[in-house]
Tab-separated table of C-alpha atoms and ligand atoms in Angstrom:
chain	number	residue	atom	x	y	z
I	250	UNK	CA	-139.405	-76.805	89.817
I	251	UNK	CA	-141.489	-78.456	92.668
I	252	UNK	CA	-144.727	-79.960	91.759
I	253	UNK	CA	-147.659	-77.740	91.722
I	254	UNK	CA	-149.482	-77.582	95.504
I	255	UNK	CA	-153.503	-78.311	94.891
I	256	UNK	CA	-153.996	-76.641	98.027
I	257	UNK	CA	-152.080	-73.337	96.831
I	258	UNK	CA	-153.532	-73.507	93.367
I	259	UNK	CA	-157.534	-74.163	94.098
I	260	UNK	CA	-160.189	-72.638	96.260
I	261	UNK	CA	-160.946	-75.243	99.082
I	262	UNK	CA	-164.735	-75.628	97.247
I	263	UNK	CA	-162.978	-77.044	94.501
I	264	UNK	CA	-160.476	-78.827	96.233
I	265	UNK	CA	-162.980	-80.890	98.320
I	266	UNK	CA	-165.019	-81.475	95.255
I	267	UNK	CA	-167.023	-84.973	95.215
I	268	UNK	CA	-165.885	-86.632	91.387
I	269	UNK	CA	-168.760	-87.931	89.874
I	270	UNK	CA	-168.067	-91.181	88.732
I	271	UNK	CA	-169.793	-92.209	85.408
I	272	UNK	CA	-170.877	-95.871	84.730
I	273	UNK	CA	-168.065	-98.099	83.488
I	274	UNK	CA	-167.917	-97.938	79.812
I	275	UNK	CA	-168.435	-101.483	77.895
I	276	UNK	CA	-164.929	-101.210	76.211
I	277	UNK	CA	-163.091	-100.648	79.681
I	278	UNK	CA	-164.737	-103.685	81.532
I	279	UNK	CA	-163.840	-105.872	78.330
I	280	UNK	CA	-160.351	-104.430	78.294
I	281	UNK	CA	-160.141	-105.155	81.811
I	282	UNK	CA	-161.556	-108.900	82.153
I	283	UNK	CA	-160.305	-110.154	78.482
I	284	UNK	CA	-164.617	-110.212	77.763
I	285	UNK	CA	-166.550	-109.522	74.788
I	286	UNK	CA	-170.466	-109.215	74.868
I	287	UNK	CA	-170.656	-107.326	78.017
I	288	UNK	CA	-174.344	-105.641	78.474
I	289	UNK	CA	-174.376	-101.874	80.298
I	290	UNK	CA	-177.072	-101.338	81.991
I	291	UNK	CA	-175.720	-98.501	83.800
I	292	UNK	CA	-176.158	-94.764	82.547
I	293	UNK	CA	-179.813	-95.060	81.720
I	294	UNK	CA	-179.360	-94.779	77.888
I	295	UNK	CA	-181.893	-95.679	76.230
I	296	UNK	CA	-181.486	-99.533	74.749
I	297	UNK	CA	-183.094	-99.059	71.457
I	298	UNK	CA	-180.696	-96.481	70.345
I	299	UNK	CA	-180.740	-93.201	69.135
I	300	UNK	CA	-183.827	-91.978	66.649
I	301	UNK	CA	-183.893	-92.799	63.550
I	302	UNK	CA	-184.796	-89.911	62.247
I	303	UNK	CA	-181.320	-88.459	64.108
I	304	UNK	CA	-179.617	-90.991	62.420
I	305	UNK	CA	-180.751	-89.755	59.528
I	306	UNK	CA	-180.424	-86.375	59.837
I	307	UNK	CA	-176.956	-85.684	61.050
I	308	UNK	CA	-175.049	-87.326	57.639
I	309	UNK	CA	-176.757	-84.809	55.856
I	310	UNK	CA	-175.255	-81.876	58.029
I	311	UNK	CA	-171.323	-82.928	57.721
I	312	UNK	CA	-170.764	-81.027	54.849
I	313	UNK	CA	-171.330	-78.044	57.273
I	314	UNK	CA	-168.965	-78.529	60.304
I	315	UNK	CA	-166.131	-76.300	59.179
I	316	UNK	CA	-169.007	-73.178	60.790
I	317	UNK	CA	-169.655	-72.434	63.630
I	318	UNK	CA	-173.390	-74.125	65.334
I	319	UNK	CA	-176.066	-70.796	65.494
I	320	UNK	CA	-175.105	-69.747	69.081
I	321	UNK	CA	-178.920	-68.652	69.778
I	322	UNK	CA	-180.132	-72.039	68.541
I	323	UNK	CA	-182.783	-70.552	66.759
I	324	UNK	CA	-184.501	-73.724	64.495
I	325	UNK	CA	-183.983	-76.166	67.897
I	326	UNK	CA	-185.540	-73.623	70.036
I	327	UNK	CA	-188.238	-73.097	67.596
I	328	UNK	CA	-188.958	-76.527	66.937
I	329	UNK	CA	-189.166	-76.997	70.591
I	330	UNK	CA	-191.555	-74.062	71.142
I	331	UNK	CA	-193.926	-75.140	68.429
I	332	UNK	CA	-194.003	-78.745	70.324
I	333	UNK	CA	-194.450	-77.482	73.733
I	334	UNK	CA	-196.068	-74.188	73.213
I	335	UNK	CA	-193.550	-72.474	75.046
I	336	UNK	CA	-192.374	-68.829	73.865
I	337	UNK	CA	-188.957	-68.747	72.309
I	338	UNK	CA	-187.837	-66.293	74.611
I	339	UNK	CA	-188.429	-68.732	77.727
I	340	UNK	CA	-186.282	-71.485	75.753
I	341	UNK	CA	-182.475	-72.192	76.250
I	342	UNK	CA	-180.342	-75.012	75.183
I	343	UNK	CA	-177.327	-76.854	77.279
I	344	UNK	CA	-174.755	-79.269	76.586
I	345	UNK	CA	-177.164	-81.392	78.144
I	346	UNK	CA	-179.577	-80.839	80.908
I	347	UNK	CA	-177.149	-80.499	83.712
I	348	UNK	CA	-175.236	-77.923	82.175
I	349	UNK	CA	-177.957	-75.345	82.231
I	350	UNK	CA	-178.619	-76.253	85.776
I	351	UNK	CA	-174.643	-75.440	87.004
I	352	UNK	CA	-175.122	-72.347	84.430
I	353	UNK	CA	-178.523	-71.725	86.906
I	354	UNK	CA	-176.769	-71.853	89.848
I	355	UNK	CA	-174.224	-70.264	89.169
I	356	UNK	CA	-176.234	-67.146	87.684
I	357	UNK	CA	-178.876	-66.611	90.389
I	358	UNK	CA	-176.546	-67.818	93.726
I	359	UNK	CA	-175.105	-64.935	95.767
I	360	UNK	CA	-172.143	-67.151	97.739
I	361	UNK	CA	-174.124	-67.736	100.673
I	362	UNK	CA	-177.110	-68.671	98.700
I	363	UNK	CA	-178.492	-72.384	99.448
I	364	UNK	CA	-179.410	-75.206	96.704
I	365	UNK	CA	-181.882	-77.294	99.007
I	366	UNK	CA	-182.803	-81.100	97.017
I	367	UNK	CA	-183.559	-84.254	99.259
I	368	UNK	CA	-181.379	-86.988	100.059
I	369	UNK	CA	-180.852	-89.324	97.269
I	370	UNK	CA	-181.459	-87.032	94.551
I	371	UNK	CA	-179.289	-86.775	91.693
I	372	UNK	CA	-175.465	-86.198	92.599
I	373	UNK	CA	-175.600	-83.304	89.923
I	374	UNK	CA	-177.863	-81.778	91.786
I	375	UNK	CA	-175.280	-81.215	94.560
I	376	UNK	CA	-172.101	-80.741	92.207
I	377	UNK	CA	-174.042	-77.793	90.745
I	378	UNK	CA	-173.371	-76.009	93.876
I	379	UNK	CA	-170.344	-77.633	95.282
I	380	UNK	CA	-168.113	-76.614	92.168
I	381	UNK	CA	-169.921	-72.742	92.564
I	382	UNK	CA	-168.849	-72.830	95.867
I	383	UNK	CA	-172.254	-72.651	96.949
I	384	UNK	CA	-173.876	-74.276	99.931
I	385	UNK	CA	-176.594	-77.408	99.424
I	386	UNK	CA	-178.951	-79.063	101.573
I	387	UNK	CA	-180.457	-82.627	101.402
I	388	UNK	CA	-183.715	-82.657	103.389
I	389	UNK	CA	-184.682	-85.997	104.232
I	390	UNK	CA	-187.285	-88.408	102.491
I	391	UNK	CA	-189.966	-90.807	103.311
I	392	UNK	CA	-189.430	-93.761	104.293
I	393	UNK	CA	-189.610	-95.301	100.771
I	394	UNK	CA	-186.660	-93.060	99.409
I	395	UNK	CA	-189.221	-90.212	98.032
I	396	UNK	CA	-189.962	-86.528	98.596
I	397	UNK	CA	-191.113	-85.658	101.527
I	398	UNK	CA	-192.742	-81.832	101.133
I	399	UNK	CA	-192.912	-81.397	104.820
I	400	UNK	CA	-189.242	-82.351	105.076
I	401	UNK	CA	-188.260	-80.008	102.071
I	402	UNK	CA	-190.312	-77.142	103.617
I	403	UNK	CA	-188.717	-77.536	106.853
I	404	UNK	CA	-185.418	-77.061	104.914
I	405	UNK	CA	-186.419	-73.894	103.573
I	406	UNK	CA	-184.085	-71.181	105.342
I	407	UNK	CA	-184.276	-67.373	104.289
I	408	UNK	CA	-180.651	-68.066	101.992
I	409	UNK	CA	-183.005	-71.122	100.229
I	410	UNK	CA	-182.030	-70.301	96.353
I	411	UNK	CA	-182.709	-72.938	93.945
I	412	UNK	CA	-184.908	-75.835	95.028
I	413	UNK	CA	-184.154	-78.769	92.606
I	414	UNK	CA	-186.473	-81.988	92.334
I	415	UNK	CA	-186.403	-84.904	89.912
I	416	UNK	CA	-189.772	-85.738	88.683
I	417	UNK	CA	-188.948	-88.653	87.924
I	418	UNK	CA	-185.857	-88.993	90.150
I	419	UNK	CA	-182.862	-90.872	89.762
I	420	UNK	CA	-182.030	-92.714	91.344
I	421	UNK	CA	-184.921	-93.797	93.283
I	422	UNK	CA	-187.770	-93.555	89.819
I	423	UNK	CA	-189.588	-91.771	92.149
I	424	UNK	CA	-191.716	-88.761	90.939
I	425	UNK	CA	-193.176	-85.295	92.550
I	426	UNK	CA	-196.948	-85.834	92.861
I	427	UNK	CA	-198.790	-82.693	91.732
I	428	UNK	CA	-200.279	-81.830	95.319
I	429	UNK	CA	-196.469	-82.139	96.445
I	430	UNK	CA	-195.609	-79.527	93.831
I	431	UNK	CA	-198.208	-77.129	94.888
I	432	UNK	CA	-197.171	-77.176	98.464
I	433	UNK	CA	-193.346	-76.594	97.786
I	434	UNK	CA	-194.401	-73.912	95.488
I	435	UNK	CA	-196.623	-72.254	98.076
I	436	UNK	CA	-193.658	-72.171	100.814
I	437	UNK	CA	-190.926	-71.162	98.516
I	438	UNK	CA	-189.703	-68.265	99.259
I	439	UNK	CA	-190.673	-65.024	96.515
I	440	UNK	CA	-186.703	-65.019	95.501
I	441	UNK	CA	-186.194	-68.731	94.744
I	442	UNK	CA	-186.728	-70.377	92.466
I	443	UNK	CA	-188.030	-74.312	91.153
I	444	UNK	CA	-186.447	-76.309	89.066
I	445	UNK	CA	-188.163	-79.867	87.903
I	446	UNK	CA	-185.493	-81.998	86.251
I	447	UNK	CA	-187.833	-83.817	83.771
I	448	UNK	CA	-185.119	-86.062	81.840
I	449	UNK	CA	-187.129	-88.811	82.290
I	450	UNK	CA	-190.575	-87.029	81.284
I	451	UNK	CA	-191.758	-89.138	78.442
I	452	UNK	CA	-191.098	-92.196	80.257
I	453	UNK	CA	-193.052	-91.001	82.776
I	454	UNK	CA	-195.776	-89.908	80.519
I	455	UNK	CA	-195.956	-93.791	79.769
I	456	UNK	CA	-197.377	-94.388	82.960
I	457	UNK	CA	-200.978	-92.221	82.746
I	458	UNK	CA	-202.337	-93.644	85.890
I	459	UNK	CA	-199.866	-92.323	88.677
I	460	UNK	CA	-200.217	-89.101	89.626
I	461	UNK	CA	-197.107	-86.855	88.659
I	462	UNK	CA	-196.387	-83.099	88.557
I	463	UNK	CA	-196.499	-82.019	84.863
I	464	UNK	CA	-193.382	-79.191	85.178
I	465	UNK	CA	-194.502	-77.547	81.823
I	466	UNK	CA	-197.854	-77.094	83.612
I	467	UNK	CA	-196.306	-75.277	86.613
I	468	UNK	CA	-193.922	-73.431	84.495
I	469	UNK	CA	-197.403	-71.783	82.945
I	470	UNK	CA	-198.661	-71.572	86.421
I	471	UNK	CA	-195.431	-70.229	88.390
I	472	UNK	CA	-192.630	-67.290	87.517
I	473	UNK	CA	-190.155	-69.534	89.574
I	474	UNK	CA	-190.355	-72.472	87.857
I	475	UNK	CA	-187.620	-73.854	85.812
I	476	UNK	CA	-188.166	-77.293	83.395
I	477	UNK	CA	-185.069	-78.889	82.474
I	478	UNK	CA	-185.624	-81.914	79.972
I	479	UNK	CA	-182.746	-83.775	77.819
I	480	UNK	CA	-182.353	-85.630	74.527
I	481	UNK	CA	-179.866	-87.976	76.240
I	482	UNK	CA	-183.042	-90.283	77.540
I	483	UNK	CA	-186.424	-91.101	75.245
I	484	UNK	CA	-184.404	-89.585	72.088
I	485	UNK	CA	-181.009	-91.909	72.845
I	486	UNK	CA	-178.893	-89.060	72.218
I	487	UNK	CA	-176.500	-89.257	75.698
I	488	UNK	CA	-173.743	-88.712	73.352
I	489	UNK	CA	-174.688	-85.482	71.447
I	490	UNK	CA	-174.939	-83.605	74.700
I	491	UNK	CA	-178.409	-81.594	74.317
I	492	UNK	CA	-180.935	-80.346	76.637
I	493	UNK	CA	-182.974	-77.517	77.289
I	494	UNK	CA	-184.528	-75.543	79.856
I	495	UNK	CA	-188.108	-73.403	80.100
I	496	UNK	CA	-188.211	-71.043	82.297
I	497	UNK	CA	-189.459	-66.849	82.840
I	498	UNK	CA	-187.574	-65.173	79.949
I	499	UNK	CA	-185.527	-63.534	82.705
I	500	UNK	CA	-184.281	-66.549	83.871
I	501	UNK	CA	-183.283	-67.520	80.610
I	502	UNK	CA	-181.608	-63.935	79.912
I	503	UNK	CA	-179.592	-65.287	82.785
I	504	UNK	CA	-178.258	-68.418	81.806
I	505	UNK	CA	-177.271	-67.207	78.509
I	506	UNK	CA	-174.799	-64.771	80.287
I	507	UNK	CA	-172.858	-67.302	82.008
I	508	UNK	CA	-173.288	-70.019	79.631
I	509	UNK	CA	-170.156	-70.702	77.295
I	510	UNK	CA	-170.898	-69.303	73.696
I	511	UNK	CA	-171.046	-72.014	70.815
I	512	UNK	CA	-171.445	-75.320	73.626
I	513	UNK	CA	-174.466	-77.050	72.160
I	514	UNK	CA	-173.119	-78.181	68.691
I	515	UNK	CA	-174.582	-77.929	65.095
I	516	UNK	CA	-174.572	-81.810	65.242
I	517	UNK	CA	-175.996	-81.796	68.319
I	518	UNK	CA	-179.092	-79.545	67.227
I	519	UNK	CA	-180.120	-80.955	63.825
I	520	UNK	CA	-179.913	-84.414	65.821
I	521	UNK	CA	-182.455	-82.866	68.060
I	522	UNK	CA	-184.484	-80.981	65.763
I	523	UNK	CA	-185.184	-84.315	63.671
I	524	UNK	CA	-185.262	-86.442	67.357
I	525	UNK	CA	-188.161	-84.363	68.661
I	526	UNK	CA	-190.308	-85.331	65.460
I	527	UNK	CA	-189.812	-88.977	66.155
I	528	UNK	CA	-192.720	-89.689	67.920
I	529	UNK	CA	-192.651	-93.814	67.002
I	530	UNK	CA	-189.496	-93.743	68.672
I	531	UNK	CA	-190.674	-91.899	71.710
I	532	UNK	CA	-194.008	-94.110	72.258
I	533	UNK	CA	-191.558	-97.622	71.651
I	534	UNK	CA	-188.847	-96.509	73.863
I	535	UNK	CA	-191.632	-95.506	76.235
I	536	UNK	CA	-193.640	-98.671	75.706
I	537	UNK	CA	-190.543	-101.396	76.021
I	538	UNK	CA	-189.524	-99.026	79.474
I	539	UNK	CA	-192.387	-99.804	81.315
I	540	UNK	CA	-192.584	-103.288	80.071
I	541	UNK	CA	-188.894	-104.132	81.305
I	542	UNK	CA	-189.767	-101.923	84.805
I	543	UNK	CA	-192.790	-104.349	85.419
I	544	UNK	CA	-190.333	-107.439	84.225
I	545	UNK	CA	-187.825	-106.149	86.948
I	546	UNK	CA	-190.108	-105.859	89.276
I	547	UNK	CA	-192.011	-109.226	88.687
I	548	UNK	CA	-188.802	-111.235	88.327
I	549	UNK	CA	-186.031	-110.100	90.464
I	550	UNK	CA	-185.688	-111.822	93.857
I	551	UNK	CA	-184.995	-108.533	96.069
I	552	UNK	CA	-186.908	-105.068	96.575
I	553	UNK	CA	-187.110	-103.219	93.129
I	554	UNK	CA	-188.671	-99.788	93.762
I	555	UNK	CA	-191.657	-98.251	91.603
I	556	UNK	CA	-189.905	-96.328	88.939
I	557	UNK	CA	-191.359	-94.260	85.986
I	558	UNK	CA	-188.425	-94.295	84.271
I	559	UNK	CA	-185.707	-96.284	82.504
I	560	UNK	CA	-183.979	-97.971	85.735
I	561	UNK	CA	-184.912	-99.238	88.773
I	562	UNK	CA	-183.146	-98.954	92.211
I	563	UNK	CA	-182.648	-102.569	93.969
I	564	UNK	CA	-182.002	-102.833	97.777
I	565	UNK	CA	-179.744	-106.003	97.563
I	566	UNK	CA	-180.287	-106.369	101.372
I	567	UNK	CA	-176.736	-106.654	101.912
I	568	UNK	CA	-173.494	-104.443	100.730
I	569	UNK	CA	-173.867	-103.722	96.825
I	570	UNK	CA	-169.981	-103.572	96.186
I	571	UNK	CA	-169.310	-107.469	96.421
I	572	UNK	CA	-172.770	-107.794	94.453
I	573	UNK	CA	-171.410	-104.925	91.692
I	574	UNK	CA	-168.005	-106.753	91.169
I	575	UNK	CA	-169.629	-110.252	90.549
I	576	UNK	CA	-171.684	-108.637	88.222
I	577	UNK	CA	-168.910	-107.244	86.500
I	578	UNK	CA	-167.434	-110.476	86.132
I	579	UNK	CA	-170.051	-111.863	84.035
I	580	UNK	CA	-170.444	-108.938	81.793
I	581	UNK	CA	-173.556	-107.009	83.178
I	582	UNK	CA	-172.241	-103.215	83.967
I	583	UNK	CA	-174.608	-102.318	87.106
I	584	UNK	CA	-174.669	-98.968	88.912
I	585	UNK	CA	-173.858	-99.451	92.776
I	586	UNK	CA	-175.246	-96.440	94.956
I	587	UNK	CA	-173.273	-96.292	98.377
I	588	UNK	CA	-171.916	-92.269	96.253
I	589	UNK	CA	-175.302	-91.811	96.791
I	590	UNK	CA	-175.601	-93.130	100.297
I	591	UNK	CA	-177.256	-96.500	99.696
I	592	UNK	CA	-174.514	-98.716	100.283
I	593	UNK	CA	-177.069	-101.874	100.104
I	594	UNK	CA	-178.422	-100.825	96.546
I	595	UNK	CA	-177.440	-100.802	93.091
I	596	UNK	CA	-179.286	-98.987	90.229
I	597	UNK	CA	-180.756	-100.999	87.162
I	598	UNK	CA	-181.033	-99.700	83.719
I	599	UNK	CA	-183.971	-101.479	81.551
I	600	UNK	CA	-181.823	-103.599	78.652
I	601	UNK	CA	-183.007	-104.333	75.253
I	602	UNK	CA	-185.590	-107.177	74.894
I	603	UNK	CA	-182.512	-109.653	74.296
I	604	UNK	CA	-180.637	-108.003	77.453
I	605	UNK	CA	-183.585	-108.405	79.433
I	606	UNK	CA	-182.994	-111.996	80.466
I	607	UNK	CA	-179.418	-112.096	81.273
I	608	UNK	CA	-179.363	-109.424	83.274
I	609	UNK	CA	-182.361	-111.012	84.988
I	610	UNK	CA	-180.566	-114.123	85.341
I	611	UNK	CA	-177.313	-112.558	86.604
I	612	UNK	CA	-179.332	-110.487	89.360
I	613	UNK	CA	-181.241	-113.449	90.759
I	614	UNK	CA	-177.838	-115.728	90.647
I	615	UNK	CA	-175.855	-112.652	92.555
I	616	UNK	CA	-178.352	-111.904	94.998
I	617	UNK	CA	-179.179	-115.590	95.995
G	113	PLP	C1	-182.384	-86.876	86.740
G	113	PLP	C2	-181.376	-86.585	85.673
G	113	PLP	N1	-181.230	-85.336	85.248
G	113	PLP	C3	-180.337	-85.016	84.291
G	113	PLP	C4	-179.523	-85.983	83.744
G	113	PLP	C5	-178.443	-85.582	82.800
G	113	PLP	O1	-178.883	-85.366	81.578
G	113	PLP	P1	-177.964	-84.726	80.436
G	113	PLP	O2	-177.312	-85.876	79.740
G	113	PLP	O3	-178.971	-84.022	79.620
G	113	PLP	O4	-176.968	-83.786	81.041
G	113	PLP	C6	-179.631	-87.293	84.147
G	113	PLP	C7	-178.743	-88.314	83.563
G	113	PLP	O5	-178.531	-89.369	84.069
G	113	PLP	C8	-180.574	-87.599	85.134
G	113	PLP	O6	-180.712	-88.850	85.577
């Protein structure tokens, strides 16, 4: 038998599908170079680790894995609507945050339906609606990388969907101002909808002083507003795969139809339930976040961008690949951006306080 033609067996959407590439993983590079001790500071973990209280709690549920996890979630969901104040009903749960916003597109998109996000926003943003076959649109920014309303609303067509924003954004750390949030909401059109992608919220929240969009706010405010958040960030819990979404219980009604039954695990939820009670974690991972931002941004020889998050975007001045492999080579896993159209930059995670200085040290003796 001949080998299998992609072209015969895919739609062309799929075919012509961008691969998101993931940071290297510590164990490949070491593999690779014949290293140990390599730092990642890649994926925008968080450095501290997971919470403690996770830690704990997750032994205690082994016992139980031959069940199946609660499909409806129930004791996560309620634990998150006693935090937030949110109604159960306008709760749902992903394998992570970006899984409820594919299951969002691809529950509210008619096939001609647009996503519309700005140019170097998230590249999940535009996978959501590449793999659902579904058109996007990347209005531009301002000048310093950031959301331009004006722009967005001039990308606004009558097919305009779901309008995604990062608040704060990755990977520029940039955030949606609250009069920015306003204005988009006033132009969208009545059968779109919102979504803030808040994974980096309580980072954010670490920063009182610059003005940011509180999504939770506008969700109260707003119908079409959708919140995404995620324990993979403040919580250090990347590798559970949890997040959640607030939205109109309508909204939610829809995601749980085209969401996969059983794909947020019983692990996953009791190491959320006792995350989201850990607020020493929260405030410490919050604390060392911005201290390591301003550290970056103090220290390293080249333009860091303002960031309200865990990572900082660097425009090496010059092509990041050369910069990225010499990196590699000394054991500090970088991001470089040119899949996200910044072929001069490379994306920072903050490192633990012993990190901190190498990967200061490497940056400065690359970018000399
Ligand atoms: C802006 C943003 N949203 C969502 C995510 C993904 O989060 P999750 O692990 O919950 O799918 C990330 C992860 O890097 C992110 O940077």
């Amino acid at each position: 038998m001949p080998d299998p033609k992609l072209d015969e067996l895919t739609p062309s959407h799929v075919r012509n599908l961008d691969v998101y590439q993931p940071g290297k993983p510590i164990e490949e590079l070491e593999r690779e170079l014949g290293i140990s001790g390599a730092i990642k500071v890649a994926s925008n973990e968080n450095p501290l680790g997971p919470s403690p209280k996770a830690l704990a709690a997750i032994p205690k549920a082994l016992s139980q894995l031959h069940l199946y996890p609660d499909a409806g979630g129930f004791a996560l969901r309620r634990a998150l609507s006693a935090k937030y104040g949110v109604p159960l009903e306008e709760l749902a749960l992903g394998n992570g945050s970006n899984d409820l916003l594919y299951q969002l597109v691809l529950a509210t998109c008619e096939p001609t339906d647009e996503v519309l996000s700005h140019k170097y926003a998230f590249l999940s943003y535009r996978l959501s609606a590449q793999v659902a076959g579904r058109p996007f649109v990347a209005a531009p920014t301002t000048p310093e990388l950031g959301l331009d309303a004006d722009a967005l609303i001039a990308a606004i067509t009558p097919r305009t969907k779901v309008v995604v924003l990062g608040s704060p954004n990755n990977p520029t750390g940039s955030v949606v101002t609250r009069a920015d949030a306003q204005k988009v909401l006033a132009a969208l059109p009545a059968r779109a909808l919102l979504v803030i992608d808040e994974a980096y919220a309580e980072y954010a929240a670490q920063w009182p002083e610059v003005d940011h969009v509180d999504g939770l706010e506008l969700a109260r405010q707003d119908k079409r507003v959708v919140v995404l958040r995620t324990f993979s960030k403040i919580y250090g819990l990347a590798g559970l795969r949890v997040g959640f979404a607030v939205a109109h219980k309508a909204v939610i009604d829809l995601l749980g139809r085209v969401g996969r039954t059983f794909h947020v695990s019983s692990l996953a939820m009791i190491g959320a339930i006792a995350a989201l009670d850990d607020d020493e974690h929260v405030a410490i991972s919050a604390k060392h976040a911005r201290a390591a931002i301003e550290q970056l941004r103090r220290e390293v020889k080249a333009k860091v961008y303002p960031s309200l998050s865990n990572f900082v975007l660097i425009d090496c001045g010059k092509p990041s690949g050369p910069i990225y492999d010499k990196l590699l080579r000394m054991g500090v896993i970088v991001r470089p951006m040119a899949a996200w159209g910044l072929p001069n930059h490379i994306r920072v995670s903050v490192g633990s306080a012993q990190e901190m200085p190498r990967v200061i040290g490497a940056l400065n003796e690359v970018l000399a």
